[in-house]
Coordinates of C-alpha atoms in Angstrom, one line a residue:
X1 CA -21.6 -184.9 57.3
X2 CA -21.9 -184.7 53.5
X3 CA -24.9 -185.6 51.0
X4 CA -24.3 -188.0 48.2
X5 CA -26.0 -187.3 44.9
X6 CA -27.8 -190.5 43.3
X7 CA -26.9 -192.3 40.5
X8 CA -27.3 -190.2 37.1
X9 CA -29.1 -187.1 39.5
X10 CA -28.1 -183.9 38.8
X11 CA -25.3 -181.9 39.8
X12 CA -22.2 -182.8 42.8
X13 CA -22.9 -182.8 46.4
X14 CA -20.2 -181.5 48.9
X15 CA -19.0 -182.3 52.4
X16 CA -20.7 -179.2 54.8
X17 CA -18.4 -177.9 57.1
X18 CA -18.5 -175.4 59.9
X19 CA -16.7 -173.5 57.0
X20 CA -19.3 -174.1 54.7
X21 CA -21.7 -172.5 57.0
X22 CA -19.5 -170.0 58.0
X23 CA -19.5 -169.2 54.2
X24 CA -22.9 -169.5 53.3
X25 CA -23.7 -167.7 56.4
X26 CA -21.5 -164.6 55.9
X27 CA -22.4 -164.6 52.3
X28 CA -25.9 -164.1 53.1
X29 CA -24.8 -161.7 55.4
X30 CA -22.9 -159.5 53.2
X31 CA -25.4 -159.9 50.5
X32 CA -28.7 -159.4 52.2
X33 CA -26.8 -156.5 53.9
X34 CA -26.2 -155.0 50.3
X35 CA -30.3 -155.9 49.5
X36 CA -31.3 -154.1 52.7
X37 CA -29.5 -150.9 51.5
X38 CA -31.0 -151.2 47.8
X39 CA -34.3 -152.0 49.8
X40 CA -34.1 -148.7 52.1
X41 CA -33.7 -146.4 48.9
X42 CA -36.0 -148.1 47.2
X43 CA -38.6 -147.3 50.1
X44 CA -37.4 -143.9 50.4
X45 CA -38.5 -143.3 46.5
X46 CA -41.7 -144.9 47.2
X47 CA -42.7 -143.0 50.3
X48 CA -41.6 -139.8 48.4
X49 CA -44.0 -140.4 45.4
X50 CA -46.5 -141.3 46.7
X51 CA -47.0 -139.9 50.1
X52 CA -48.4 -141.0 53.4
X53 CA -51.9 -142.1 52.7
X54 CA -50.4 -144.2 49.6
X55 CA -47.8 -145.1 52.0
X56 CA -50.1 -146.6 54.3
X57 CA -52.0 -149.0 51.8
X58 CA -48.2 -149.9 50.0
X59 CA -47.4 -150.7 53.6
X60 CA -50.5 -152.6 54.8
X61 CA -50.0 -154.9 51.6
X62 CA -46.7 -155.6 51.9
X63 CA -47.5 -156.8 55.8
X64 CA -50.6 -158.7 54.8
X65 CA -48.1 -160.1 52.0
X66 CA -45.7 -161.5 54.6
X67 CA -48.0 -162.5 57.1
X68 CA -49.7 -165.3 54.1
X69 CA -46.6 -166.1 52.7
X70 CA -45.9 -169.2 55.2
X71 CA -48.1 -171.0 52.7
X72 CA -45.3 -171.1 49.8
X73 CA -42.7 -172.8 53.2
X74 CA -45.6 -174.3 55.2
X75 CA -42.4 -176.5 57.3
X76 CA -41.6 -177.9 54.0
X77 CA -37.9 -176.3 53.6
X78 CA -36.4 -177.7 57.1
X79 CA -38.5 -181.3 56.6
X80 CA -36.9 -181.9 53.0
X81 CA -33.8 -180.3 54.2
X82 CA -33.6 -182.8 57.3
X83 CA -34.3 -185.6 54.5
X84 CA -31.8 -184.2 52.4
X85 CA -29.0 -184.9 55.1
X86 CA -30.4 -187.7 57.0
X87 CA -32.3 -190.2 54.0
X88 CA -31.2 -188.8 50.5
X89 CA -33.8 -191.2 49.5
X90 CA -36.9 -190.2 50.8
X91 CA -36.8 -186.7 49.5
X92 CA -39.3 -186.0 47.0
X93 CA -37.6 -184.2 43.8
X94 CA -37.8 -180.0 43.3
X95 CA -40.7 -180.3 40.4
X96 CA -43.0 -182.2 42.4
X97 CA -42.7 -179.6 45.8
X98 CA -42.7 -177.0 42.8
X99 CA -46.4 -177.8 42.0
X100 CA -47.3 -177.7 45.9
X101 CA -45.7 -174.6 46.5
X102 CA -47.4 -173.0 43.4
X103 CA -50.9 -174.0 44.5
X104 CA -50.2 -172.9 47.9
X105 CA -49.2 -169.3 46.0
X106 CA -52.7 -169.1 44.6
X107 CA -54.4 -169.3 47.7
X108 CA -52.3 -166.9 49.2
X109 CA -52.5 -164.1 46.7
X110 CA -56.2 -164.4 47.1
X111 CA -55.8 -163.7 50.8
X112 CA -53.7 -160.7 50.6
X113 CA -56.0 -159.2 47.5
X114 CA -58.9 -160.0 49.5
X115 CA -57.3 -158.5 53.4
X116 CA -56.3 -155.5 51.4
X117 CA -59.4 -154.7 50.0
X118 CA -61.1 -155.3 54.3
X119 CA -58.7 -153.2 55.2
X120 CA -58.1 -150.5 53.1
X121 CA -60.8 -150.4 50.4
X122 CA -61.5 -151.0 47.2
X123 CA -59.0 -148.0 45.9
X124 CA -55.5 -150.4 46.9
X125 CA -57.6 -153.5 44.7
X126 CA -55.0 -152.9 42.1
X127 CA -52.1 -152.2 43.9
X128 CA -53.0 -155.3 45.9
X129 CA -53.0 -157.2 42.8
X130 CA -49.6 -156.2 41.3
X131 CA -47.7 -156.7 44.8
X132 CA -49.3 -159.3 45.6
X133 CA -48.3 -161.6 42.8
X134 CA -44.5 -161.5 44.0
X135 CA -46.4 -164.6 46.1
X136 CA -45.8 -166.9 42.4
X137 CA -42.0 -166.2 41.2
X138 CA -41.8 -166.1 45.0
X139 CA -42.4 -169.9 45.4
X140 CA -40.5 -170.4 42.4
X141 CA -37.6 -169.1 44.5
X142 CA -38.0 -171.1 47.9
X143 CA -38.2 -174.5 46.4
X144 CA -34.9 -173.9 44.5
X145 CA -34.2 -172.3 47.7
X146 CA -34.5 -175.6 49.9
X147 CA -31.9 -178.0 47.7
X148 CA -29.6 -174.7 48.0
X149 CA -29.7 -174.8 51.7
X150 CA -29.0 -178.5 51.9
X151 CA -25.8 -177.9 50.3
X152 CA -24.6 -175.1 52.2
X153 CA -25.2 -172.6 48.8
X154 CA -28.1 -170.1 50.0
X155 CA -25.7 -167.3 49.7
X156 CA -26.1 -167.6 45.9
X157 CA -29.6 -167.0 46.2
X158 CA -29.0 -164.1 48.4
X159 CA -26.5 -162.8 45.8
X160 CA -29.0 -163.4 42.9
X161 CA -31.3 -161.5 45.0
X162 CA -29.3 -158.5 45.3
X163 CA -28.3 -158.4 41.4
X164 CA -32.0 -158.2 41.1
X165 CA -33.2 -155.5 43.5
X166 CA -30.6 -153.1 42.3
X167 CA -31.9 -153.7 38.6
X168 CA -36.0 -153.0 40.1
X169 CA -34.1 -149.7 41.9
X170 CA -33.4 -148.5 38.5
X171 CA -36.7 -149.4 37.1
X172 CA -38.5 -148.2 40.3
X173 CA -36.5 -144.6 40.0
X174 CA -37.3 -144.7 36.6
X175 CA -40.8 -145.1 36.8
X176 CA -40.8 -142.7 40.0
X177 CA -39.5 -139.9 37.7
X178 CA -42.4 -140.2 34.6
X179 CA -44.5 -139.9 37.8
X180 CA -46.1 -143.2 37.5
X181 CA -48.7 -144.7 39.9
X182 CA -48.4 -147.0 42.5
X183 CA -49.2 -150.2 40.7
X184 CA -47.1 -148.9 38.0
X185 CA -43.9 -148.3 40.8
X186 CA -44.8 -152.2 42.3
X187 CA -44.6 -153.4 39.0
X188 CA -41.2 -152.3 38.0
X189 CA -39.3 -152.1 41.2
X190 CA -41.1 -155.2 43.0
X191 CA -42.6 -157.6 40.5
X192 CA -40.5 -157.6 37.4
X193 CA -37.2 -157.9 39.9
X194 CA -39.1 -161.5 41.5
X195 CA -39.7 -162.8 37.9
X196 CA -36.2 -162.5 36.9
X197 CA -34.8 -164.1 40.4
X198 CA -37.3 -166.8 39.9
X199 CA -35.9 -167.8 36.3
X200 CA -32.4 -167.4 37.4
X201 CA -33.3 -169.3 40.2
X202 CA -34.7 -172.3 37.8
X203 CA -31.4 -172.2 36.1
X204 CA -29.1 -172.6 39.6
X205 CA -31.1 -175.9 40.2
X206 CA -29.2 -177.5 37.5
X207 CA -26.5 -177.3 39.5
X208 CA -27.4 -178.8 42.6
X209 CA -28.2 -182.4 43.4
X210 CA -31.7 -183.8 43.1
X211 CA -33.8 -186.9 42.4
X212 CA -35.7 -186.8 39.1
X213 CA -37.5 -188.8 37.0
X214 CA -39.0 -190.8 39.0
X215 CA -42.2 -192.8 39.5
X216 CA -45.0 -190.5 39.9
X217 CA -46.3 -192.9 42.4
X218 CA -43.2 -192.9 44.3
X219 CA -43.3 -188.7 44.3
X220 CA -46.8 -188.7 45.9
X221 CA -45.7 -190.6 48.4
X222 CA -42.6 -188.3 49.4
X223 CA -44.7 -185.5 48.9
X224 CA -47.6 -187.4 51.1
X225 CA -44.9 -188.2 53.5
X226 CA -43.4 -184.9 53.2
X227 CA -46.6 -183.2 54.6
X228 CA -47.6 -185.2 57.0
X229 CA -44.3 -184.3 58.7
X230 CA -44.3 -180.5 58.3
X231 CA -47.7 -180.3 59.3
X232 CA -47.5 -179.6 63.3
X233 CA -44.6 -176.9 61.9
X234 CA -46.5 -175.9 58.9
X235 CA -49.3 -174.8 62.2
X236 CA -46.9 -173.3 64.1
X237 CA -45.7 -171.3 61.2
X238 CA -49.3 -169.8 60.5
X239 CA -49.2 -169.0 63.7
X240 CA -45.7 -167.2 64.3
X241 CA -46.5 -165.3 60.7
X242 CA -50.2 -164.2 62.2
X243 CA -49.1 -163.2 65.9
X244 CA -45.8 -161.4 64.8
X245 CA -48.0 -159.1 62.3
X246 CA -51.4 -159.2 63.5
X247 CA -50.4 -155.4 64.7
X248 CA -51.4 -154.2 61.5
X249 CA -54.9 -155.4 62.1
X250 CA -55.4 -153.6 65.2
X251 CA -53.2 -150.6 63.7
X252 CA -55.8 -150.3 61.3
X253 CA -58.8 -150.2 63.5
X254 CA -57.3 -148.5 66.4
X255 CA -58.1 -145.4 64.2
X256 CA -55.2 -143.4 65.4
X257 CA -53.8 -142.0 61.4
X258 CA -50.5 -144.4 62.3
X259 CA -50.9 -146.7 60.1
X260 CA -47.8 -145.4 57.8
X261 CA -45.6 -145.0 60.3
X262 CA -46.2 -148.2 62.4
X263 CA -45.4 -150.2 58.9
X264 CA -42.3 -148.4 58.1
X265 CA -41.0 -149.0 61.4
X266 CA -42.2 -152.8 61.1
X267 CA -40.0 -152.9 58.0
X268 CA -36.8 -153.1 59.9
X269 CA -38.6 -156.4 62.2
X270 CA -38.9 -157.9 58.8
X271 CA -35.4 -157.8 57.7
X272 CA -34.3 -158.9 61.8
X273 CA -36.8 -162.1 60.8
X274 CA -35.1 -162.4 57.5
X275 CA -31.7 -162.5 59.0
X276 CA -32.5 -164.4 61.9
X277 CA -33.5 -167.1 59.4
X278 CA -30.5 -167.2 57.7
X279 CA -28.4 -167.8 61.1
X280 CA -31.0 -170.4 62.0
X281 CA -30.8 -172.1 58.3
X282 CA -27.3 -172.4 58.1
X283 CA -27.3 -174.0 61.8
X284 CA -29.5 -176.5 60.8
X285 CA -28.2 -178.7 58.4
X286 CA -25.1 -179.0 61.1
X287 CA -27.7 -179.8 63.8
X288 CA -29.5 -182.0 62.0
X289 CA -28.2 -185.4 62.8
X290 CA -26.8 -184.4 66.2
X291 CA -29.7 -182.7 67.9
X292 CA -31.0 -184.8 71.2
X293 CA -35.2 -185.0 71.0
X294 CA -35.2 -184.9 74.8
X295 CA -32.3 -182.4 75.8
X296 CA -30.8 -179.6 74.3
X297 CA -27.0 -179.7 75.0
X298 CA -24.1 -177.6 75.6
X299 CA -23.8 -176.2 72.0
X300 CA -27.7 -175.9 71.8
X301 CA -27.1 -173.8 75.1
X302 CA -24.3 -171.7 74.2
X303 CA -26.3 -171.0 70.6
X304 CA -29.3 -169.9 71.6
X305 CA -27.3 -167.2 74.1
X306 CA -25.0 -166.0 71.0
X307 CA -28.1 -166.0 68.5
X308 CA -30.2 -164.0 70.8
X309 CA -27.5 -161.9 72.1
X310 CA -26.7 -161.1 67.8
X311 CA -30.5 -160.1 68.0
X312 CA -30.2 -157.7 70.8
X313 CA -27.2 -155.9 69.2
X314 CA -29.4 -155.2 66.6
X315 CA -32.2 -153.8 68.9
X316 CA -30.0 -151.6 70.0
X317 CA -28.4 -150.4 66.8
X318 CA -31.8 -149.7 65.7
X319 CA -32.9 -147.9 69.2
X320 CA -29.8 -145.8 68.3
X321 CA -30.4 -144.5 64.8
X322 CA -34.0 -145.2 64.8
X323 CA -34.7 -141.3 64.2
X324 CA -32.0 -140.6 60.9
X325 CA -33.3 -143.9 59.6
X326 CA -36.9 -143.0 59.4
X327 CA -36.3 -139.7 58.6
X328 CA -33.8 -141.4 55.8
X329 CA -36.5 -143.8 54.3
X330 CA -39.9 -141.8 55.0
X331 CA -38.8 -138.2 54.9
X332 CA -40.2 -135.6 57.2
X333 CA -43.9 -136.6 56.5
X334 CA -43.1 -140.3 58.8
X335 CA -40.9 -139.1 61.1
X336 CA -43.7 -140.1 63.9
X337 CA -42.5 -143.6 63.0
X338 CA -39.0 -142.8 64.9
X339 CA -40.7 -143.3 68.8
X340 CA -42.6 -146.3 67.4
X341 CA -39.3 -147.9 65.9
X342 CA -37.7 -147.8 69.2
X343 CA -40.4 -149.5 70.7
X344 CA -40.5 -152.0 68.2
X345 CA -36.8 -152.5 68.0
X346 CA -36.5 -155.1 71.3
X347 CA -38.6 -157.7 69.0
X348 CA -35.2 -158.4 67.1
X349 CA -33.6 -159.5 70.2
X350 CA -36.7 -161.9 71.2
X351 CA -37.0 -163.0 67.7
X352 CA -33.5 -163.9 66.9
X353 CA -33.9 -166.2 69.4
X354 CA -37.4 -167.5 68.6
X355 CA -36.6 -168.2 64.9
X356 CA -33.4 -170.2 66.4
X357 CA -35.3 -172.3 68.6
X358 CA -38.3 -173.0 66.0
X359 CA -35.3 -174.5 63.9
X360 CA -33.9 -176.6 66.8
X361 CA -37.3 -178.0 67.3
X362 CA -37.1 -179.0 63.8
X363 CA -34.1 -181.2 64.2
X364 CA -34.8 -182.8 67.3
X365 CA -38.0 -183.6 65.5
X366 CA -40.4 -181.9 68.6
X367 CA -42.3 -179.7 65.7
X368 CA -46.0 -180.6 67.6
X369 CA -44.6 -178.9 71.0
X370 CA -43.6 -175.5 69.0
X371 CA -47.0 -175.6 67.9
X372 CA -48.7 -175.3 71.2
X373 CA -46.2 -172.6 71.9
X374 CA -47.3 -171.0 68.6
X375 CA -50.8 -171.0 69.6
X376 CA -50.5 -169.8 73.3
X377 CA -48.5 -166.7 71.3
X378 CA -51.3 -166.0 69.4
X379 CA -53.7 -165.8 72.0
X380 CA -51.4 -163.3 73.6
X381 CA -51.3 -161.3 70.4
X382 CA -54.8 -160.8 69.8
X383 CA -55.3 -160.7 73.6
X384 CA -52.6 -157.6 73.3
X385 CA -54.2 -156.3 70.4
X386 CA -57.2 -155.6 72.3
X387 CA -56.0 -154.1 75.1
X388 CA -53.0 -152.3 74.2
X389 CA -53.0 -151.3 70.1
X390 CA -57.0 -150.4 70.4
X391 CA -55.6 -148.1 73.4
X392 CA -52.5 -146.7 72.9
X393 CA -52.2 -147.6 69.0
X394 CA -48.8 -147.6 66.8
X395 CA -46.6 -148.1 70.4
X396 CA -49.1 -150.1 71.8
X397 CA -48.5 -153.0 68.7
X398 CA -44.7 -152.1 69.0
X399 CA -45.3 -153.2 72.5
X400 CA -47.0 -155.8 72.0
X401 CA -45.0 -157.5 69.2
X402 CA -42.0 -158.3 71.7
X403 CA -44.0 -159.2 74.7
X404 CA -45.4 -162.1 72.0
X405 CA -42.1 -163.2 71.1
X406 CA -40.6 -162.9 74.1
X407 CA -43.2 -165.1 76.2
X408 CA -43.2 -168.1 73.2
X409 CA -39.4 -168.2 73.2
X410 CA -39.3 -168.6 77.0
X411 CA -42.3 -171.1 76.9
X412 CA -40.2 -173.1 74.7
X413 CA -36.9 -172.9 75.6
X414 CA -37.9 -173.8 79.6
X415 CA -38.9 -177.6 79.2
X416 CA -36.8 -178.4 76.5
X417 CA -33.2 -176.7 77.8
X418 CA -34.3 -178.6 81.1
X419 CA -33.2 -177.6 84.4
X420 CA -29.7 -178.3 85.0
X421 CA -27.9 -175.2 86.1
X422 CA -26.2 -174.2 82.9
X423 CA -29.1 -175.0 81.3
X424 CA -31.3 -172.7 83.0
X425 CA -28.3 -170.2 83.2
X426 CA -28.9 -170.2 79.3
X427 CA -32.4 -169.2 79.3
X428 CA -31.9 -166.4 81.8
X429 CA -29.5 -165.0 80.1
X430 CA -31.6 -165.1 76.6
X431 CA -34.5 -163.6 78.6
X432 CA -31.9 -160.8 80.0
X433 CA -30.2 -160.1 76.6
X434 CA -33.9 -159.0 75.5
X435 CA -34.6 -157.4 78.8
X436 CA -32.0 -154.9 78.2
X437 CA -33.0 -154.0 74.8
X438 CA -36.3 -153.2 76.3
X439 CA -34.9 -151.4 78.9
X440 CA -32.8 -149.2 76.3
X441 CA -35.8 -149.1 74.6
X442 CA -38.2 -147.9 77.0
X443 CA -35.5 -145.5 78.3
X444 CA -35.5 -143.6 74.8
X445 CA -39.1 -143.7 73.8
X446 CA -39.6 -141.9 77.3
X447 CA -37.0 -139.3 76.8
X448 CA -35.2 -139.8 80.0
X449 CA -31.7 -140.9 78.4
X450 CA -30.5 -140.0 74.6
X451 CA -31.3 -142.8 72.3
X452 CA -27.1 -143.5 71.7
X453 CA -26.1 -143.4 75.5
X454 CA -28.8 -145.6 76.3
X455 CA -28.1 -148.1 74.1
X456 CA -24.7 -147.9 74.4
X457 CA -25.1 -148.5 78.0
X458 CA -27.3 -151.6 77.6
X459 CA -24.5 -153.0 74.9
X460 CA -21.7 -152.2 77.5
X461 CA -23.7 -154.4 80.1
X462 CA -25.3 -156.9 77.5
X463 CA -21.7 -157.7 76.6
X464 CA -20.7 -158.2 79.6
X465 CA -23.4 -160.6 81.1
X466 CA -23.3 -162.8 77.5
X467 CA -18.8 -162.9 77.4
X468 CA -18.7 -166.0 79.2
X469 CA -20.6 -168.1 76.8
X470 CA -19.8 -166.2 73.6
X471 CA -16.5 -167.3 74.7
X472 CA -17.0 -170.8 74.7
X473 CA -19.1 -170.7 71.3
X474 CA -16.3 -169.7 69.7
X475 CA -14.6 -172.4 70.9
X476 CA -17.3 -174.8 69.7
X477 CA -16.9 -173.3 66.3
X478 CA -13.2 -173.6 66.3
X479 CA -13.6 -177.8 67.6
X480 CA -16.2 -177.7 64.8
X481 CA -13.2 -177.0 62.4
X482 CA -10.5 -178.8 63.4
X483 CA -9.3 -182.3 61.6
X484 CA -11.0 -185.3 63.5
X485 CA -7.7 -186.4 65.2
X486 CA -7.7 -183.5 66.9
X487 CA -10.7 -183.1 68.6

C-alpha cells in the first residue's frame, strides 16, 4: 500500500508499513506522553493561581471547548484520508479544506464564548474569549494534520506539539509568578503555544504530498464531494463530542459545588480520547482498502479486543493513582476530585474501544449506521443526566459517561462483528475488559478494597481472559511485517 504523489505536487510519498505505523504510532505515544506531563504541571500552576472557583470556569471552558471542536474535523480527516490511499485524485488540496475548516472555527468559538457565558456568567466572558480562540490556529493544525496521517507522519505533529507546550509552560509559570490573571495565564501558556504549532505546522506541509493549483471548479467539487461523504460521520461526531461531555451541563446545574473537581477528573478522559485516536488513526490508513462493508474479520476481531483491553489498562492505572494524581495537579483544595476520578476512569476502557470502531466504520464506508448509534448514545446521556448527575452530581456524570460509551460500542460492534462464534467471543470479551474496570472501580470508590489491590486484581484477571487473542494480534502484526513470499 503506498500513495503516489502527482506530477509536479509537492513533496515524496512513502510505502506505509506495519512499521510505519508502528513508528508513527509509538512516536505519538512517546510524545503525547511527554505533552501529557508538560500538560499536568501546567494544570497544577493554574489550579494553584487561581483557585477553585477560577478553576471551575477555566475548566467548564476548556470542556465546552472540546465538546464544539468536532466542527474544525466534522469526518473530514478519515474521508480525505481514505481518498488519500484509495483515489489520490479525488482528494481536494490542504488550502481549499483550510478555508472550510477555518469557517467552521468561527462558528465554534461563538459557541463556546456564548455556553460559557450560560453557564458560568458574564465574569469568564473574557477568559472565554482568550481560550477559546485556540479553536483558529487549532484548525490550522488538523488540516496539516490530515495529509500527515496519510503518510504515516502524525508523530511529527505530536512532537511539534510537545516543543510547544513546554515553551507555553515557561510562559504560563512566568506569568503565574507576576500574579497575572486568568486570561492573562490562557494567553501565554494556551494560546500563544497553538499559534506557533499552527505556523510550524504550515511549514511541515511543504513537505508532504498534495494536489495544488488546480481548477477552482475542480476544488468545489472535491470539497462538495468531500462533505457529502463525511456527513453521516460528521453527525455522529456531534454526537459522540456532545454525549461524552454533556456531564458538565448537568454538573453545572446539579448545584452540588463539584464543578472543579468533576473537570479535573474529566481531564484524564480527554487525554484516553486523545490517545485512543491516535491508535485508531494509525490503524486506519492500513484498514483502509482491506476492511469488508458487511463483516468485520479476524484482524478487525482480534483489534477491537487488544484496543479495548489497552483502554482498560488505563482505567485501571488511573483507578490506582487517581488520589496522588489529583492531589498532584489540583492540590489539597480538589482532592474531592479523587472518588470522582475513579468513577470516571472505566470510560477509557469503553472508549478506547468506541473511538476504534467509529474508525472501522469509516473504512468499511458504514459511517450512516455509527450515526444511529451516535444518536441512541445521546439519548442515553441526557436521559442519564437527568436521573443520575441531577441526583447524585460529580459521580453521578462519572457514572454516567461510561454507561454511554459502553452501550454505543456494544450497539455497534453486535451487527457488524456478526454472530459467528469468534465473532461474538470478540464482543464479550470487549464488554468484559470494561466490566472489570468498573468493577475495580466501583470496588474503590466504595472503600471495600484499596484502590492498588483492586486494580491489580482486575489487571491480573483482565490479562488473563484477553491472552488468547493478544496472542494472536501479535501474530497479525508480525504477518503484517514479513516480505510477501513469506506470508
Amino acid at each position: 500500500m503506498h500513495l503516489r504523489a502527482s506530477p509536479g505536487d509537492p513533496g515524496t510519498s512513502r510505502t506505509l508499513t506495519a512499521w510505519t505505523a508502528a513508528v508513527t504510532a509509538t512516536g505519538q505515544v512517546v510524545s503525547r506522553a511527554s505533552t501529557l506531563l508538560l500538560t499536568a504541571l501546567a494544570t497544577a500552576v493554574v489550579t494553584r493561581t487561581i483557585g477553585e472557583a477560577g478553576f471551575a470556569d477555566w475548566g467548564t471552558v476548556l470542556m465546552l471547548f472540546a465538546m464544539v471542536a468536532f466542527v474544525l474535523d466534522p469526518g473530514l480527516a478519515p474521508v480525505v484520508v481514505r481518498r488519500l490511499i484509495q483515489q489520490g485524485d479525488e482528494a481536494p488540496s490542504p488550502a481549499s479544506l483550510l478555508a472550510v475548516r477555518l469557517a467552521m472555527a468561527v462558528v465554534a468559538y461563538a459557541g463556546v464564548v456564548g455556553l460559557t457565558v450560560l453557564l458560568r456568567g458574564h465574569q469568564a466572558l473574557v477568559l472565554a474569549l482568550v481560550l477559546g480562540a485556540q479553536l483558529l490556529p487549532r484548525a490550522v493544525v488538523l488540516n496539516v494534520g490530515t495529509w500527515m496521517q496519510a503518510e504515516h507522519r502524525l508523530h511529527i505533529q505530536t512532537m511539534l506539539e510537545t516543543v510547544t507546550a513546554a515553551g507555553g509552560l515557561v510562559l504560563l509559570v512566568a506569568a503565574a509568578a507576576l500574579g497575572a490573571s486568568a486570561p492573562v495565564l490562557a494567553g501565554a501558556g494556551l494560546l500563544a503555544p497553538a499559534i506557533v504549532l499552527a505556523v510550524l505546522m504550515q511549514r511541515e506541509l511543504r513537505r508532504l504530498p498534495h494536489a495544488s493549483a488546480r481548477d477552482p471548479g475542480e476544488e468545489r467539487r472535491l470539497i462538495r464531494a468531500v462533505l457529502r461523504e463525511a456527513a453521516p460521520l460528521a453527525g455522529a461526531i456531534v454526537l459522540v463530542s456532545l454525549y461524552t461531555r454533556i456531564g458538565i451541563i448537568f454538573v453545572n446545574q446539579a448545584d452540588d459545588g463539584r464543578v472543579a473537581e468533576f473537570v479535573l477528573a474529566f481531564l484524564f478522559v480527554e487525554q484516553a480520547l486523545v490517545v485512543a485516536a491516535i491508535v485508531a488513526a494509525t490503524l486506519l490508513p492500513m484498514l483502509g482498502d482491506r476492511v469488508s462493508p458487511h463483516r468485520a474479520g479476524p484482524v478487525e476481531q482480534d483489534l477491537l479486543v487488544g484496543v479495548t483491553t489497552l483502554g482498560a489498562f488505563g482505567a485501571l492505572l488511573l483507578i490506582a493513582l487517581a488520589e496522588p494524581l489529583v492531589l498532584l495537579l489540583g492540590g489539597s483544595e480538589l482532592k474531592g476530585a479523587a472518588p470522582v476520578l475513579t468513577l470516571l476512569a472505566p470510560a477509557c476502557a469503553a472508549i478506547f474501544g468506541n473511538v476504534f470502531v467509529a474508525y472501522l466504520f469509516v473504512a468499511a464506508r458504514r459511517s450512516p449506521l455509527y450515526l444511529a448509534y451516535s444518536l441512541v448514545g445521546l439519548a442515553i446521556s441526557v436521559a442519564l443526566g437527568f436521573a443520575l448527575t441531577l441526583q447524585h452530581g460529580a459521580e453521578g456524570a462519572a457514572r454516567a459517561t461510561w454507561i454511554t460509551e459502553l452501550v454505543v460500542v456494544t450497539l455497534a460492534a453486535v451487527p457488524y462483528f456478526g454472530r459467528s462464534g469468534p465473532a461474538r467471543q470478540a464482543v464479550l470479551t470487549m464488554v468484559a475488559a470494561v466490566a472489570m474496570a468498573v468493577a475495580a472501580s466501583e470496588l474503590a470508590a466504595d472503600g471495600a478494597v484499596a484502590p492498588v489491590p483492586a486494580a491489580l486484581l482486575a489487571g491480573a484477571l483482565l490479562a488473563a481472559v484477553t491472552a488468547s487473542r493478544m496472542h494472536r494480534l501479535v501474530g497479525h502484526v508480525r504477518l503484517a511485517r514479513a516480505p510477501s513470499g513469506q506470508r
